[in-house]
Short mmCIF file of C-alpha atoms and ligand atoms in Angstrom, two decimals:
data_model
loop_
_atom_site.label_atom_id
_atom_site.label_comp_id
_atom_site.label_asym_id
_atom_site.label_seq_id
_atom_site.Cartn_x
_atom_site.Cartn_y
_atom_site.Cartn_z
CA LEU W 4 -4.96 -23.98 -29.09
CA LEU W 5 -4.41 -24.89 -25.44
CA GLN W 6 -0.69 -24.21 -25.85
CA LEU W 7 -1.45 -20.79 -27.08
CA TYR W 8 -3.89 -20.09 -24.55
CA MET W 9 -1.87 -21.00 -21.53
CA PRO W 10 0.96 -18.42 -22.00
CA LEU W 11 -1.62 -15.79 -22.67
CA ASN W 12 -3.52 -16.67 -19.67
CA PHE W 13 -0.24 -16.64 -17.60
CA LEU W 14 0.70 -13.27 -19.00
CA GLY W 15 -2.70 -12.08 -17.96
CA PHE W 16 -2.06 -13.38 -14.53
CA VAL W 17 1.34 -11.67 -14.27
CA TYR W 18 -0.20 -8.47 -15.65
CA ARG W 19 -2.88 -8.46 -12.97
CA GLN W 20 -0.43 -9.34 -10.15
CA ILE W 21 1.89 -6.53 -11.07
CA LYS W 22 -0.91 -4.02 -11.68
CA GLN W 23 -2.43 -4.82 -8.41
CA SER W 24 0.73 -4.50 -6.42
CA LEU W 25 1.58 -1.00 -7.79
CA THR W 26 5.36 -1.64 -8.29
CA ASP W 27 6.53 -0.10 -11.49
CA MET W 28 4.03 0.63 -14.16
CA GLU W 29 6.36 2.20 -16.62
CA ARG W 30 8.74 -0.71 -16.61
CA MET W 31 5.86 -3.19 -16.80
CA PHE W 32 4.22 -1.59 -19.64
CA SER W 33 7.33 -1.48 -21.74
CA LEU W 34 7.94 -5.29 -20.80
CA LEU W 35 4.44 -6.39 -21.72
CA ASP W 36 3.94 -3.69 -24.41
CA VAL W 37 0.35 -3.10 -23.33
CA GLU W 38 -1.58 0.10 -23.70
CA LYS W 39 -1.61 2.43 -20.77
CA GLU W 40 -5.00 3.15 -19.36
CA VAL W 41 -3.95 6.49 -18.01
CA GLU W 42 -2.31 9.03 -20.11
CA ASP W 43 -0.71 12.38 -19.25
CA LYS W 44 -2.71 15.29 -20.44
CA ALA W 45 -1.10 17.26 -23.33
CA GLY W 46 1.02 19.82 -21.68
CA ALA W 47 0.66 18.34 -18.25
CA LYS W 48 2.63 20.23 -15.72
CA SER W 49 4.81 18.75 -12.87
CA LEU W 50 2.94 18.42 -9.61
CA ALA W 51 3.96 21.32 -7.18
CA CYS W 52 3.97 19.42 -4.05
CA ASP W 53 4.44 21.53 -1.01
CA ALA W 54 3.24 20.29 2.33
CA ALA W 55 1.16 17.68 0.52
CA THR W 56 -2.56 17.84 1.57
CA VAL W 57 -4.41 15.09 -0.16
CA ARG W 58 -8.16 15.40 -0.80
CA PHE W 59 -10.68 13.02 -2.05
CA GLU W 60 -13.69 14.94 -3.34
CA ASP W 61 -16.92 13.00 -3.95
CA VAL W 62 -14.85 10.28 -5.69
CA HIS W 63 -16.69 7.70 -7.72
CA PHE W 64 -15.08 4.66 -9.46
CA SER W 65 -15.82 1.43 -11.13
CA TYR W 66 -13.41 -1.12 -12.71
CA ASN W 67 -16.28 -2.42 -14.92
CA PRO W 68 -19.35 -0.35 -15.92
CA ASP W 69 -21.72 -2.79 -14.31
CA ARG W 70 -20.47 -2.45 -10.82
CA LYS W 71 -19.78 0.59 -8.91
CA ILE W 72 -16.90 0.27 -6.24
CA LEU W 73 -16.59 3.68 -4.80
CA LYS W 74 -19.78 5.78 -4.51
CA GLY W 75 -19.04 9.33 -3.55
CA VAL W 76 -15.97 9.04 -1.18
CA SER W 77 -14.77 12.34 0.44
CA PHE W 78 -12.00 12.80 3.00
CA GLU W 79 -8.87 14.79 3.56
CA VAL W 80 -5.46 13.83 4.62
CA PRO W 81 -4.10 17.13 5.91
CA ALA W 82 -0.42 17.83 5.36
CA GLY W 83 1.78 15.85 7.61
CA LYS W 84 -1.03 14.03 9.37
CA THR W 85 -1.97 10.22 9.48
CA VAL W 86 -5.29 9.10 8.23
CA ALA W 87 -6.25 5.47 8.50
CA VAL W 88 -8.82 3.64 6.38
CA VAL W 89 -10.41 0.54 7.77
CA GLY W 90 -13.34 -1.66 6.77
CA PRO W 91 -14.39 -5.01 5.59
CA SER W 92 -12.50 -6.73 2.81
CA GLY W 93 -13.86 -5.64 -0.60
CA ALA W 94 -14.93 -2.29 0.66
CA GLY W 95 -12.76 -0.51 -1.79
CA LYS W 96 -9.67 0.37 0.43
CA SER W 97 -6.94 -0.69 -1.95
CA THR W 98 -8.83 0.90 -4.84
CA LEU W 99 -8.34 4.27 -3.07
CA THR W 100 -4.48 3.75 -3.15
CA ARG W 101 -4.58 2.66 -6.92
CA LEU W 102 -6.50 5.89 -7.75
CA MET W 103 -4.05 8.05 -5.80
CA PHE W 104 -1.12 6.65 -7.80
CA ARG W 105 -3.17 7.06 -10.92
CA PHE W 106 -3.23 3.39 -12.11
CA TYR W 107 -6.76 4.37 -12.81
CA ASP W 108 -8.56 7.53 -13.07
CA VAL W 109 -11.72 8.40 -11.11
CA SER W 110 -15.05 8.16 -12.87
CA GLY W 111 -16.48 11.02 -10.96
CA GLY W 112 -15.30 13.72 -8.49
CA LYS W 113 -11.59 14.38 -8.09
CA ILE W 114 -8.47 13.70 -6.04
CA THR W 115 -6.23 16.74 -5.39
CA ILE W 116 -2.79 17.07 -3.87
CA ASP W 117 -2.18 20.73 -2.70
CA GLY W 118 -5.14 21.81 -4.68
CA GLN W 119 -3.97 20.25 -7.96
CA ASP W 120 -6.24 17.64 -9.57
CA ILE W 121 -3.89 14.69 -10.07
CA ARG W 122 -5.23 14.19 -13.55
CA ASP W 123 -3.75 17.50 -14.54
CA VAL W 124 -0.14 16.72 -13.66
CA THR W 125 2.40 14.22 -15.15
CA GLN W 126 2.32 10.78 -13.71
CA ASN W 127 6.13 10.85 -13.14
CA SER W 128 5.97 13.89 -10.94
CA LEU W 129 3.00 12.48 -9.07
CA ARG W 130 4.74 9.06 -8.32
CA ARG W 131 7.93 10.81 -7.16
CA GLU W 132 6.03 12.28 -4.35
CA ILE W 133 4.13 9.19 -3.28
CA GLY W 134 5.49 5.89 -1.89
CA ILE W 135 3.36 2.74 -1.49
CA VAL W 136 3.93 -0.45 0.40
CA PRO W 137 1.39 -2.45 -1.34
CA GLN W 138 -0.78 -5.35 -0.07
CA ASP W 139 1.26 -7.79 -2.21
CA THR W 140 4.78 -6.74 -3.25
CA VAL W 141 6.20 -8.05 -6.46
CA LEU W 142 10.00 -7.98 -6.54
CA PHE W 143 12.15 -7.51 -9.56
CA ASN W 144 14.34 -10.16 -10.84
CA ASP W 145 17.45 -8.61 -9.52
CA THR W 146 19.51 -8.32 -6.24
CA ILE W 147 17.96 -7.66 -2.89
CA ALA W 148 19.99 -4.37 -2.87
CA TYR W 149 18.51 -3.23 -6.13
CA ASN W 150 15.01 -3.99 -4.89
CA ILE W 151 15.56 -1.79 -1.87
CA SER W 152 17.28 1.04 -3.52
CA TYR W 153 14.66 1.19 -6.31
CA GLY W 154 13.01 3.58 -3.99
CA ARG W 155 15.90 5.93 -4.45
CA PRO W 156 18.41 4.81 -7.28
CA GLY W 157 22.01 5.59 -6.52
CA SER W 158 21.73 5.18 -2.67
CA GLU W 159 24.77 4.18 -0.85
CA GLN W 160 25.37 0.73 0.65
CA GLY W 161 25.35 2.15 4.09
CA GLU W 162 21.90 3.69 3.61
CA ILE W 163 20.55 0.46 2.23
CA GLU W 164 21.87 -1.46 5.20
CA ASN W 165 20.26 1.10 7.51
CA VAL W 166 16.77 0.87 6.17
CA ALA W 167 17.08 -3.02 5.94
CA LYS W 168 17.80 -2.93 9.63
CA LEU W 169 14.85 -0.55 10.38
CA ALA W 170 12.59 -2.86 8.44
CA SER W 171 13.97 -5.97 10.48
CA ILE W 172 15.10 -7.71 7.24
CA ASP W 173 18.81 -7.34 8.01
CA GLY W 174 19.15 -10.68 9.83
CA PHE W 175 17.44 -12.52 7.05
CA ILE W 176 19.66 -10.93 4.37
CA ALA W 177 22.78 -11.68 6.41
CA GLY W 178 21.90 -15.38 6.15
CA LEU W 179 21.62 -15.39 2.37
CA PRO W 180 24.32 -16.84 0.25
CA ASP W 181 25.37 -13.49 -1.34
CA GLY W 182 23.97 -11.09 1.20
CA PHE W 183 22.66 -8.03 -0.40
CA LYS W 184 23.84 -9.24 -3.81
CA THR W 185 21.49 -12.35 -3.73
CA MET W 186 19.21 -12.43 -6.67
CA VAL W 187 15.47 -12.51 -5.66
CA GLY W 188 12.17 -12.70 -7.60
CA GLU W 189 10.77 -15.07 -10.03
CA ARG W 190 14.04 -16.31 -11.34
CA GLY W 191 15.97 -15.95 -8.05
CA LEU W 192 15.25 -16.85 -4.45
CA LYS W 193 11.61 -16.74 -3.58
CA LEU W 194 10.81 -14.80 -0.56
CA SER W 195 7.96 -15.31 1.76
CA GLY W 196 5.01 -12.73 1.90
CA GLY W 197 6.47 -11.25 5.11
CA GLU W 198 9.90 -10.95 3.74
CA LYS W 199 8.67 -9.20 0.55
CA GLN W 200 6.74 -6.77 2.81
CA ARG W 201 9.82 -5.93 4.78
CA VAL W 202 11.79 -5.32 1.50
CA SER W 203 8.94 -3.12 0.42
CA ILE W 204 8.95 -1.25 3.73
CA ALA W 205 12.71 -0.77 3.45
CA ARG W 206 12.27 0.71 0.01
CA MET W 207 9.75 3.17 1.39
CA LEU W 208 12.09 4.01 4.22
CA LEU W 209 14.79 4.83 1.78
CA LYS W 210 12.55 6.92 -0.70
CA ARG W 211 11.00 8.91 2.15
CA PRO W 212 8.38 10.46 -0.08
CA LYS W 213 6.22 13.34 1.07
CA ILE W 214 3.16 11.09 0.89
CA MET W 215 3.33 7.60 2.18
CA ILE W 216 0.69 4.92 1.69
CA PHE W 217 0.69 1.70 3.58
CA ASP W 218 -1.79 -0.89 2.31
CA GLU W 219 -2.06 -3.54 4.95
CA ALA W 220 1.67 -3.28 4.89
CA THR W 221 2.34 -5.57 7.86
CA SER W 222 -0.42 -8.07 7.48
CA ALA W 223 1.89 -10.96 6.57
CA LEU W 224 4.16 -10.41 9.56
CA ASP W 225 3.93 -12.09 13.01
CA THR W 226 2.82 -9.87 15.80
CA ARG W 227 6.31 -9.51 17.19
CA THR W 228 7.92 -8.37 13.92
CA GLU W 229 4.98 -6.07 13.31
CA LYS W 230 5.55 -4.38 16.64
CA ASP W 231 9.25 -3.79 15.94
CA ILE W 232 8.47 -2.37 12.46
CA GLN W 233 5.55 -0.34 13.48
CA GLN W 234 7.87 1.68 15.69
CA ALA W 235 10.13 2.37 12.72
CA LEU W 236 7.17 3.27 10.47
CA ARG W 237 5.74 5.76 13.13
CA GLU W 238 9.06 7.50 13.31
CA VAL W 239 9.73 7.77 9.55
CA SER W 240 6.06 8.80 8.76
CA ARG W 241 6.04 11.67 11.29
CA GLY W 242 5.59 14.84 9.43
CA HIS W 243 4.77 13.14 6.24
CA THR W 244 1.33 12.89 4.91
CA THR W 245 0.32 9.40 5.52
CA LEU W 246 -2.47 7.09 4.50
CA ILE W 247 -2.55 3.74 6.29
CA ILE W 248 -4.98 0.92 5.26
CA ALA W 249 -5.13 -1.07 8.28
CA HIS W 250 -5.66 -4.69 8.83
CA ARG W 251 -5.17 -4.85 12.67
CA LEU W 252 -7.01 -2.07 14.20
CA SER W 253 -4.34 -1.91 17.00
CA THR W 254 -2.18 -0.14 14.53
CA VAL W 255 -4.54 2.76 14.02
CA ILE W 256 -5.31 3.81 17.51
CA ASP W 257 -3.01 6.79 17.19
CA ALA W 258 -4.11 8.03 13.77
CA ASP W 259 -5.23 11.61 13.54
CA LYS W 260 -8.43 10.39 11.82
CA ILE W 261 -9.94 6.95 11.03
CA ILE W 262 -12.18 6.51 7.93
CA VAL W 263 -14.48 3.46 8.10
CA LEU W 264 -15.14 2.38 4.52
CA ARG W 265 -18.09 0.01 3.77
CA ASP W 266 -19.27 -1.01 0.39
CA GLY W 267 -17.57 2.09 -1.32
CA GLN W 268 -18.85 4.68 1.13
CA VAL W 269 -17.65 6.32 4.19
CA ALA W 270 -19.73 4.80 6.98
CA GLU W 271 -18.01 6.50 9.95
CA ARG W 272 -15.17 8.89 10.63
CA GLY W 273 -13.47 10.13 13.76
CA ARG W 274 -10.78 9.17 16.15
CA HIS W 275 -10.39 5.78 17.86
CA GLN W 276 -12.25 6.68 21.02
CA GLU W 277 -14.88 8.69 19.15
CA LEU W 278 -15.58 5.80 17.03
CA LEU W 279 -15.75 3.33 19.96
CA ASP W 280 -18.28 5.65 21.67
CA ARG W 281 -20.38 5.69 18.57
CA ASP W 282 -20.84 1.89 18.98
CA GLY W 283 -21.19 1.32 15.18
CA LEU W 284 -19.21 -0.71 12.68
CA TYR W 285 -15.71 0.28 14.04
CA ALA W 286 -16.75 -0.65 17.60
CA GLU W 287 -18.04 -4.00 16.23
CA MET W 288 -14.79 -4.69 14.37
CA TRP W 289 -12.68 -3.75 17.40
CA ALA W 290 -14.67 -6.06 19.72
CA GLN W 291 -14.18 -8.84 17.21
CA GLN W 292 -10.49 -8.30 16.93
CA GLN W 293 -10.15 -8.22 20.78
CA GLU W 294 -11.81 -11.62 20.98
CA ILE W 295 -9.39 -12.94 18.35
CA ARG W 296 -6.43 -11.47 20.18
CA GLN W 297 -7.53 -13.11 23.41
CA ALA W 298 -7.91 -16.43 21.81
CA GLU W 299 -4.39 -16.18 20.40
CA GLU W 300 -3.00 -15.25 23.82
CA ILE W 301 -4.63 -18.34 25.24
CA LEU W 302 -3.24 -20.52 22.53
CA ALA W 303 0.15 -19.03 22.88
CA HIS W 304 0.12 -19.78 26.66
CA ALA W 305 -1.23 -23.30 25.97
CA GLY W 306 1.93 -23.83 23.80
CA GLU W 307 4.16 -22.98 26.70
CA ILE W 308 2.69 -25.64 28.92
CA PRO W 309 4.99 -28.66 28.67
P1 ADP M 211 -10.31 -3.85 -0.13
O1 ADP M 211 -8.90 -3.37 -0.26
O2 ADP M 211 -11.08 -2.98 0.74
O3 ADP M 211 -10.39 -5.28 0.31
P2 ADP M 211 -10.39 -3.52 -3.00
O4 ADP M 211 -10.30 -2.07 -3.21
O5 ADP M 211 -9.23 -4.33 -3.36
O6 ADP M 211 -11.08 -3.88 -1.52
O7 ADP M 211 -11.58 -3.96 -3.98
C1 ADP M 211 -12.91 -3.43 -3.94
C2 ADP M 211 -13.84 -4.29 -4.89
O8 ADP M 211 -13.22 -4.14 -6.25
C3 ADP M 211 -13.78 -5.71 -4.61
O9 ADP M 211 -15.11 -6.25 -4.86
C4 ADP M 211 -12.89 -6.33 -5.67
O10 ADP M 211 -13.21 -7.60 -5.98
C5 ADP M 211 -13.00 -5.31 -6.80
N1 ADP M 211 -11.75 -5.11 -7.68
C6 ADP M 211 -10.50 -5.03 -7.21
N2 ADP M 211 -9.64 -4.95 -8.28
C7 ADP M 211 -10.37 -5.20 -9.35
C8 ADP M 211 -10.04 -5.18 -10.66
N3 ADP M 211 -8.85 -5.01 -11.22
N4 ADP M 211 -11.03 -5.41 -11.59
C9 ADP M 211 -12.34 -5.64 -11.14
N5 ADP M 211 -12.68 -5.62 -9.89
C10 ADP M 211 -11.76 -5.33 -9.09
MG1 MG M 212 -7.11 -4.26 -0.13
#
């Protein structure tokens, strides 16, 4: 029995990993032959995505009936603007991204893109317009070039190299035995969390979808690398509708709007300075992160003393 149980348990683990990291549902479902939770409506149309304004309207959601995760969340990401969502871990931030990509459907309220309820359009057309750098990237068992170009199949090698550079992963790739042709993933070279994040960022830079979602996309990077990449991300997301789930608040100072999510509800909203002036949860989180940053600086300097 144990022998039977182990692989099933393992599959369950793989299933959850992949599902959580929002890579490629279609491929995964066919691999594992499991039932889709979300189906296209009969006669669903393609999403007509123009400037790409995203709206959450009184969105409710639970993974399990006994526990509400989102309790009436409303906000708008205006076309071409950047909205950041911050808040304590477990608040429901990543859940927002999973709902946008329709890995699950809302249990109340709706999400619209340019006025269309995303439940009324095909998942394919929806996912063409959205790119996500998830919290934990799962790579395919394929070459590093494939993993990057997955964002836009048929890309030329020059383009792939260019985005690899922007995502600061070019140096790492140059050091691999087969460069861009090196096999990665479970059955190939194992990449660190930060390396996988950079592959995922390169994929986004190549796909350049109208709607970009970054879910703590640079959380596994050191401060230096993060700074380099932030610049590339700011440039590429300019003019694109962008949702940033932020880990370090220093990365959201310039956002057009910041949503503070707590326990499945919007606790505060505004721009950085407005939220500091409010002296609420955001201001508290900011103060905490400043203290950590100062401590890190002191430690870094201590390391320089011979
Ligand atoms: P955040 O990204 O803000 O840290 P999440 O959106 O990932 O939070 O999760 C919100 C809550 O939902 C957490 O309490 C988490 O444990 C729960 N949760 C996340 N994914 C699942 C799932 N697949 N099944 C059940 N509960 C989940
Ligand atoms: Mg999260």
